[in-house]
Amino acid sequence: MAEETARGKGEELRGAEKVFGYFRDQVLSGALNPGDRLPSERELSLTLGVGRPLLREVMRSLNMLGVLDIRHGKGAFIARANFGMLSDFFTFYLAQEQSALDDVMQARIAIECQAIRLACERATDADISRIETCFTQLTETVDDPELGGRSDYEFHIAIVEASHSQTLITLYHAISNMLLKSHVERRRTTANAPEIIESHIDSHRQVFLAIVEGDGDLAHQRLREHFAIGDELRRRSIIAAHTKGSASTYSTDKYK
């Protein structure tokens, strides 16, 4: 009995993988595009050689993941990319890893360093205007950790989106929940440190001006300096806190 149960579960798993693989391959090949209607449940079942109950279950799962868009009475369609769904998935997955935040920050640095070079080549006037607006908001919200953290996050995501690299943008959005939380937490930590805030703003200004100049090497250098300044400020904050005998708990995240 146990052997038959295990065999049945194995066949079900293989059937589910076949269904998932079908949709993946159809989208990758261009045979199916966002908005395209899928064949009927009966047709798909015959094509894939799987039972309709299993097919229905897998399709429901893909609908929840944002891969399919099932409309009752109208059929199933290939869904358009949903950054929010992808971000939620990554947040849930990474939250279970002990070193997740540090790994996310390293991934962020890698994405932004490439994105800023591309932004210097591809940014439109609208992109530059958006980055400028984000920088202005960043300077105007220095006394509000919540709004300031969000403005900081918006400034950086504006740079990534100015790269017009869909892959980099998708990856960045996938970790956006954790990045936004990190920005807000850092602002709370530095809220009462004027020297840190002043350096923080000037660092962002230098990054913005390098993008306006369209110099990829300079922009990359300024961004690297921005991250390095963040590391130094983090260390100073921790040292100063313990030197004064503070009992507060300080984040070991990077002030970027």
mmCIF file of C-alpha atoms in Angstrom:
data_model
loop_
_atom_site.group_PDB
_atom_site.id
_atom_site.type_symbol
_atom_site.label_atom_id
_atom_site.label_comp_id
_atom_site.label_asym_id
_atom_site.label_seq_id
_atom_site.Cartn_x
_atom_site.Cartn_y
_atom_site.Cartn_z
ATOM 1 C CA MET A 1 0.000 0.000 0.000
ATOM 2 C CA ALA A 2 2.767 2.426 0.958
ATOM 3 C CA GLU A 3 4.648 1.571 -2.216
ATOM 4 C CA GLU A 4 1.568 2.221 -4.348
ATOM 5 C CA THR A 5 0.987 5.542 -2.571
ATOM 6 C CA ALA A 6 4.582 6.596 -3.180
ATOM 7 C CA ARG A 7 4.332 5.573 -6.820
ATOM 8 C CA GLY A 8 1.119 7.558 -7.212
ATOM 9 C CA LYS A 9 2.688 10.669 -5.693
ATOM 10 C CA GLY A 10 5.709 10.280 -7.963
ATOM 11 C CA GLU A 11 3.520 10.106 -11.038
ATOM 12 C CA GLU A 12 1.546 13.130 -9.846
ATOM 13 C CA LEU A 13 4.759 15.090 -9.348
ATOM 14 C CA ARG A 14 6.011 14.189 -12.814
ATOM 15 C CA GLY A 15 2.651 15.169 -14.275
ATOM 16 C CA ALA A 16 2.790 18.546 -12.500
ATOM 17 C CA GLU A 17 6.325 19.131 -13.783
ATOM 18 C CA LYS A 18 5.160 18.294 -17.306
ATOM 19 C CA VAL A 19 2.355 20.880 -17.099
ATOM 20 C CA PHE A 20 4.640 23.551 -15.669
ATOM 21 C CA GLY A 21 7.317 22.759 -18.248
ATOM 22 C CA TYR A 22 4.786 23.083 -21.055
ATOM 23 C CA PHE A 23 3.798 26.630 -20.085
ATOM 24 C CA ARG A 24 7.404 27.622 -19.455
ATOM 25 C CA ASP A 25 8.576 26.345 -22.833
ATOM 26 C CA GLN A 26 5.635 27.854 -24.700
ATOM 27 C CA VAL A 27 6.362 31.295 -23.240
ATOM 28 C CA LEU A 28 10.134 31.021 -23.773
ATOM 29 C CA SER A 29 9.651 30.014 -27.409
ATOM 30 C CA GLY A 30 7.206 32.835 -28.037
ATOM 31 C CA ALA A 31 4.420 30.430 -28.913
ATOM 32 C CA LEU A 32 2.409 31.957 -26.073
ATOM 33 C CA ASN A 33 2.587 35.609 -25.054
ATOM 34 C CA PRO A 34 1.013 37.656 -22.252
ATOM 35 C CA GLY A 35 -2.691 38.012 -22.952
ATOM 36 C CA ASP A 36 -2.935 34.906 -25.157
ATOM 37 C CA ARG A 37 -5.813 32.574 -24.399
ATOM 38 C CA LEU A 38 -4.912 28.957 -23.642
ATOM 39 C CA PRO A 39 -6.474 25.909 -25.286
ATOM 40 C CA SER A 40 -9.391 24.376 -23.427
ATOM 41 C CA GLU A 41 -8.807 22.198 -20.388
ATOM 42 C CA ARG A 42 -9.783 19.137 -22.438
ATOM 43 C CA GLU A 43 -7.300 19.970 -25.212
ATOM 44 C CA LEU A 44 -4.462 20.604 -22.766
ATOM 45 C CA SER A 45 -5.202 17.376 -20.932
ATOM 46 C CA LEU A 46 -4.986 15.363 -24.155
ATOM 47 C CA THR A 47 -1.897 17.226 -25.402
ATOM 48 C CA LEU A 48 0.043 16.744 -22.175
ATOM 49 C CA GLY A 49 -1.253 13.290 -21.333
ATOM 50 C CA VAL A 50 -2.318 14.210 -17.804
ATOM 51 C CA GLY A 51 -5.641 13.978 -16.021
ATOM 52 C CA ARG A 52 -7.879 17.006 -15.923
ATOM 53 C CA PRO A 53 -7.997 17.147 -12.074
ATOM 54 C CA LEU A 54 -4.176 17.378 -11.950
ATOM 55 C CA LEU A 55 -4.092 19.899 -14.793
ATOM 56 C CA ARG A 56 -6.720 22.008 -13.029
ATOM 57 C CA GLU A 57 -4.768 21.920 -9.762
ATOM 58 C CA VAL A 58 -1.484 22.978 -11.410
ATOM 59 C CA MET A 59 -3.203 25.757 -13.335
ATOM 60 C CA ARG A 60 -4.759 27.061 -10.115
ATOM 61 C CA SER A 61 -1.286 27.143 -8.556
ATOM 62 C CA LEU A 62 0.131 29.001 -11.565
ATOM 63 C CA ASN A 63 -2.774 31.431 -11.320
ATOM 64 C CA MET A 64 -1.880 32.153 -7.684
ATOM 65 C CA LEU A 65 1.744 32.719 -8.698
ATOM 66 C CA GLY A 66 0.661 35.214 -11.329
ATOM 67 C CA VAL A 67 1.803 33.071 -14.266
ATOM 68 C CA LEU A 68 -1.727 32.435 -15.528
ATOM 69 C CA ASP A 69 -4.854 34.552 -15.417
ATOM 70 C CA ILE A 70 -7.915 32.339 -15.023
ATOM 71 C CA ARG A 71 -11.163 34.157 -15.754
ATOM 72 C CA HIS A 72 -14.278 32.235 -14.853
ATOM 73 C CA GLY A 73 -16.506 31.776 -17.844
ATOM 74 C CA LYS A 74 -13.875 33.118 -20.242
ATOM 75 C CA GLY A 75 -10.956 30.697 -19.979
ATOM 76 C CA ALA A 76 -7.308 30.887 -18.964
ATOM 77 C CA PHE A 77 -4.754 33.357 -20.294
ATOM 78 C CA ILE A 78 -1.012 33.908 -20.022
ATOM 79 C CA ALA A 79 -0.618 36.639 -17.397
ATOM 80 C CA ARG A 80 1.585 39.693 -17.652
ATOM 81 C CA ALA A 81 4.560 39.940 -15.298
ATOM 82 C CA ASN A 82 3.550 40.861 -11.764
ATOM 83 C CA PHE A 83 6.482 42.409 -9.873
ATOM 84 C CA GLY A 84 4.496 42.415 -6.649
ATOM 85 C CA MET A 85 3.927 38.669 -6.781
ATOM 86 C CA LEU A 86 7.589 38.002 -7.547
ATOM 87 C CA SER A 87 8.697 40.310 -4.743
ATOM 88 C CA ASP A 88 6.386 38.601 -2.249
ATOM 89 C CA PHE A 89 7.773 35.201 -3.229
ATOM 90 C CA PHE A 90 11.399 36.280 -2.830
ATOM 91 C CA THR A 91 10.670 38.029 0.468
ATOM 92 C CA PHE A 92 9.040 34.898 1.868
ATOM 93 C CA TYR A 93 11.872 32.680 0.638
ATOM 94 C CA LEU A 94 14.753 34.918 1.706
ATOM 95 C CA ALA A 95 13.225 35.642 5.116
ATOM 96 C CA GLN A 96 13.880 32.003 5.985
ATOM 97 C CA GLU A 97 17.611 32.300 5.291
ATOM 98 C CA GLN A 98 19.857 33.454 8.162
ATOM 99 C CA SER A 99 22.172 35.553 5.986
ATOM 100 C CA ALA A 100 19.407 36.709 3.644
ATOM 101 C CA LEU A 101 19.648 40.447 4.264
ATOM 102 C CA ASP A 102 23.393 40.598 3.742
ATOM 103 C CA ASP A 103 23.071 38.517 0.581
ATOM 104 C CA VAL A 104 20.279 40.783 -0.686
ATOM 105 C CA MET A 105 22.422 43.864 -0.070
ATOM 106 C CA GLN A 106 25.286 42.325 -2.047
ATOM 107 C CA ALA A 107 22.887 41.485 -4.882
ATOM 108 C CA ARG A 108 21.603 45.042 -4.748
ATOM 109 C CA ILE A 109 25.105 46.454 -5.138
ATOM 110 C CA ALA A 110 25.800 44.224 -8.131
ATOM 111 C CA ILE A 111 22.526 45.193 -9.827
ATOM 112 C CA GLU A 112 22.902 48.924 -9.198
ATOM 113 C CA CYS A 113 26.534 49.087 -10.306
ATOM 114 C CA GLN A 114 25.630 47.664 -13.699
ATOM 115 C CA ALA A 115 22.355 49.565 -13.902
ATOM 116 C CA ILE A 116 23.986 52.946 -13.321
ATOM 117 C CA ARG A 117 26.375 52.403 -16.240
ATOM 118 C CA LEU A 118 23.451 51.571 -18.499
ATOM 119 C CA ALA A 119 21.481 54.530 -17.138
ATOM 120 C CA CYS A 120 24.273 56.863 -18.248
ATOM 121 C CA GLU A 121 23.829 55.535 -21.791
ATOM 122 C CA ARG A 122 20.077 55.043 -21.950
ATOM 123 C CA ALA A 123 18.398 57.452 -19.530
ATOM 124 C CA THR A 124 15.791 59.700 -21.138
ATOM 125 C CA ASP A 125 14.951 63.239 -20.053
ATOM 126 C CA ALA A 126 11.988 61.774 -18.186
ATOM 127 C CA ASP A 127 14.289 59.356 -16.348
ATOM 128 C CA ILE A 128 16.643 62.169 -15.309
ATOM 129 C CA SER A 129 13.691 64.258 -14.163
ATOM 130 C CA ARG A 130 12.377 61.374 -12.078
ATOM 131 C CA ILE A 131 15.756 60.777 -10.427
ATOM 132 C CA GLU A 132 16.009 64.504 -9.681
ATOM 133 C CA THR A 133 12.538 64.496 -8.147
ATOM 134 C CA CYS A 134 13.465 61.516 -5.980
ATOM 135 C CA PHE A 135 16.640 63.287 -4.848
ATOM 136 C CA THR A 136 14.658 66.402 -3.935
ATOM 137 C CA GLN A 137 12.198 64.316 -1.947
ATOM 138 C CA LEU A 138 15.129 62.593 -0.255
ATOM 139 C CA THR A 139 16.511 65.940 0.957
ATOM 140 C CA GLU A 140 13.085 67.122 2.113
ATOM 141 C CA THR A 141 12.319 64.041 4.224
ATOM 142 C CA VAL A 142 15.530 63.701 6.242
ATOM 143 C CA ASP A 143 13.629 64.169 9.516
ATOM 144 C CA ASP A 144 11.063 61.481 8.795
ATOM 145 C CA PRO A 145 12.451 57.919 8.885
ATOM 146 C CA GLU A 146 9.418 56.427 7.155
ATOM 147 C CA LEU A 147 9.139 58.953 4.320
ATOM 148 C CA GLY A 148 12.908 59.430 4.155
ATOM 149 C CA GLY A 149 13.545 55.719 3.841
ATOM 150 C CA ARG A 150 10.979 55.410 1.081
ATOM 151 C CA SER A 151 12.452 58.434 -0.747
ATOM 152 C CA ASP A 152 15.905 56.856 -0.520
ATOM 153 C CA TYR A 153 14.529 53.613 -1.927
ATOM 154 C CA GLU A 154 12.705 55.459 -4.739
ATOM 155 C CA PHE A 155 15.921 57.277 -5.688
ATOM 156 C CA HIS A 156 17.802 54.026 -6.173
ATOM 157 C CA ILE A 157 15.010 52.206 -7.955
ATOM 158 C CA ALA A 158 14.684 55.181 -10.332
ATOM 159 C CA ILE A 159 18.329 54.668 -11.285
ATOM 160 C CA VAL A 160 17.786 50.967 -11.948
ATOM 161 C CA GLU A 161 14.702 51.648 -14.071
ATOM 162 C CA ALA A 162 16.627 54.292 -16.025
ATOM 163 C CA SER A 163 18.891 51.462 -17.203
ATOM 164 C CA HIS A 164 15.982 50.159 -19.323
ATOM 165 C CA SER A 165 17.277 46.647 -18.687
ATOM 166 C CA GLN A 166 14.195 44.548 -18.038
ATOM 167 C CA THR A 167 16.218 41.782 -16.396
ATOM 168 C CA LEU A 168 17.945 44.110 -13.923
ATOM 169 C CA ILE A 169 14.642 45.862 -13.194
ATOM 170 C CA THR A 170 12.867 42.549 -12.591
ATOM 171 C CA LEU A 171 15.597 41.294 -10.254
ATOM 172 C CA TYR A 172 15.610 44.573 -8.334
ATOM 173 C CA HIS A 173 11.840 44.562 -7.937
ATOM 174 C CA ALA A 174 12.048 40.978 -6.712
ATOM 175 C CA ILE A 175 14.044 42.080 -3.652
ATOM 176 C CA SER A 176 12.286 45.445 -3.286
ATOM 177 C CA ASN A 177 10.309 44.586 -0.134
ATOM 178 C CA MET A 178 13.457 43.800 1.804
ATOM 179 C CA LEU A 179 15.273 46.835 0.391
ATOM 180 C CA LEU A 180 12.483 49.223 1.364
ATOM 181 C CA LYS A 181 12.399 47.818 4.888
ATOM 182 C CA SER A 182 16.180 48.172 5.105
ATOM 183 C CA HIS A 183 16.102 51.823 3.975
ATOM 184 C CA VAL A 184 13.497 52.723 6.603
ATOM 185 C CA GLU A 185 15.359 50.920 9.401
ATOM 186 C CA ARG A 186 18.601 52.705 8.531
ATOM 187 C CA ARG A 187 16.855 56.082 8.606
ATOM 188 C CA ARG A 188 15.534 55.330 12.072
ATOM 189 C CA THR A 189 19.047 54.491 13.240
ATOM 190 C CA THR A 190 20.574 57.719 11.877
ATOM 191 C CA ALA A 191 17.657 60.048 12.632
ATOM 192 C CA ASN A 192 19.559 61.885 15.403
ATOM 193 C CA ALA A 193 22.959 62.040 13.681
ATOM 194 C CA PRO A 194 23.150 65.269 11.570
ATOM 195 C CA GLU A 195 26.674 64.545 10.309
ATOM 196 C CA ILE A 196 25.572 61.201 8.937
ATOM 197 C CA ILE A 197 22.499 62.695 7.292
ATOM 198 C CA GLU A 198 24.547 65.496 5.669
ATOM 199 C CA SER A 199 27.095 63.041 4.284
ATOM 200 C CA HIS A 200 24.293 60.765 3.148
ATOM 201 C CA ILE A 201 22.610 63.523 1.130
ATOM 202 C CA ASP A 202 25.841 64.749 -0.444
ATOM 203 C CA SER A 203 26.697 61.200 -1.488
ATOM 204 C CA HIS A 204 23.378 60.881 -3.293
ATOM 205 C CA ARG A 205 23.929 64.272 -4.922
ATOM 206 C CA GLN A 206 27.268 63.167 -6.361
ATOM 207 C CA VAL A 207 25.690 60.014 -7.777
ATOM 208 C CA PHE A 208 22.883 62.014 -9.383
ATOM 209 C CA LEU A 209 25.237 64.583 -10.940
ATOM 210 C CA ALA A 210 27.407 61.832 -12.424
ATOM 211 C CA ILE A 211 24.336 60.357 -14.114
ATOM 212 C CA VAL A 212 23.391 63.781 -15.487
ATOM 213 C CA GLU A 213 26.893 64.049 -16.971
ATOM 214 C CA GLY A 214 26.344 60.688 -18.659
ATOM 215 C CA ASP A 215 29.754 59.419 -17.551
ATOM 216 C CA GLY A 216 29.372 55.712 -16.810
ATOM 217 C CA ASP A 217 32.803 55.293 -15.222
ATOM 218 C CA LEU A 218 32.328 58.316 -12.978
ATOM 219 C CA ALA A 219 28.805 57.294 -12.011
ATOM 220 C CA HIS A 220 30.004 53.793 -11.144
ATOM 221 C CA GLN A 221 32.813 55.271 -9.054
ATOM 222 C CA ARG A 222 30.449 57.641 -7.236
ATOM 223 C CA LEU A 223 28.045 54.811 -6.483
ATOM 224 C CA ARG A 224 30.872 52.659 -5.131
ATOM 225 C CA GLU A 225 31.958 55.589 -2.959
ATOM 226 C CA HIS A 226 28.364 55.942 -1.808
ATOM 227 C CA PHE A 227 28.323 52.344 -0.642
ATOM 228 C CA ALA A 228 31.781 52.696 0.972
ATOM 229 C CA ILE A 229 30.699 55.821 2.862
ATOM 230 C CA GLY A 230 27.734 53.843 4.111
ATOM 231 C CA ASP A 231 30.007 51.144 5.490
ATOM 232 C CA GLU A 232 32.182 53.695 7.277
ATOM 233 C CA LEU A 233 29.206 55.494 8.774
ATOM 234 C CA ARG A 234 27.833 52.195 9.996
ATOM 235 C CA ARG A 235 31.092 51.368 11.755
ATOM 236 C CA ARG A 236 31.343 54.816 13.347
ATOM 237 C CA SER A 237 27.789 54.606 14.607
ATOM 238 C CA ILE A 238 28.376 51.229 16.245
ATOM 239 C CA ILE A 239 31.691 52.295 17.818
ATOM 240 C CA ALA A 240 30.258 55.563 19.124
ATOM 241 C CA ALA A 241 27.258 53.809 20.595
ATOM 242 C CA HIS A 242 29.309 51.254 22.509
ATOM 243 C CA THR A 243 31.893 53.838 23.575
ATOM 244 C CA LYS A 244 29.099 55.827 25.231
ATOM 245 C CA GLY A 245 27.830 52.682 26.856
ATOM 246 C CA SER A 246 24.536 52.763 25.049
ATOM 247 C CA ALA A 247 22.313 49.779 25.604
ATOM 248 C CA SER A 248 20.578 50.276 22.288
ATOM 249 C CA THR A 249 20.687 47.650 19.629
ATOM 250 C CA TYR A 250 22.219 48.834 16.380
ATOM 251 C CA SER A 251 21.604 47.375 12.985
ATOM 252 C CA THR A 252 24.616 45.903 11.230
ATOM 253 C CA ASP A 253 23.032 46.708 7.898
ATOM 254 C CA LYS A 254 24.839 49.020 5.506
ATOM 255 C CA TYR A 255 24.051 52.729 5.378
ATOM 256 C CA LYS A 256 23.547 53.042 1.692
#
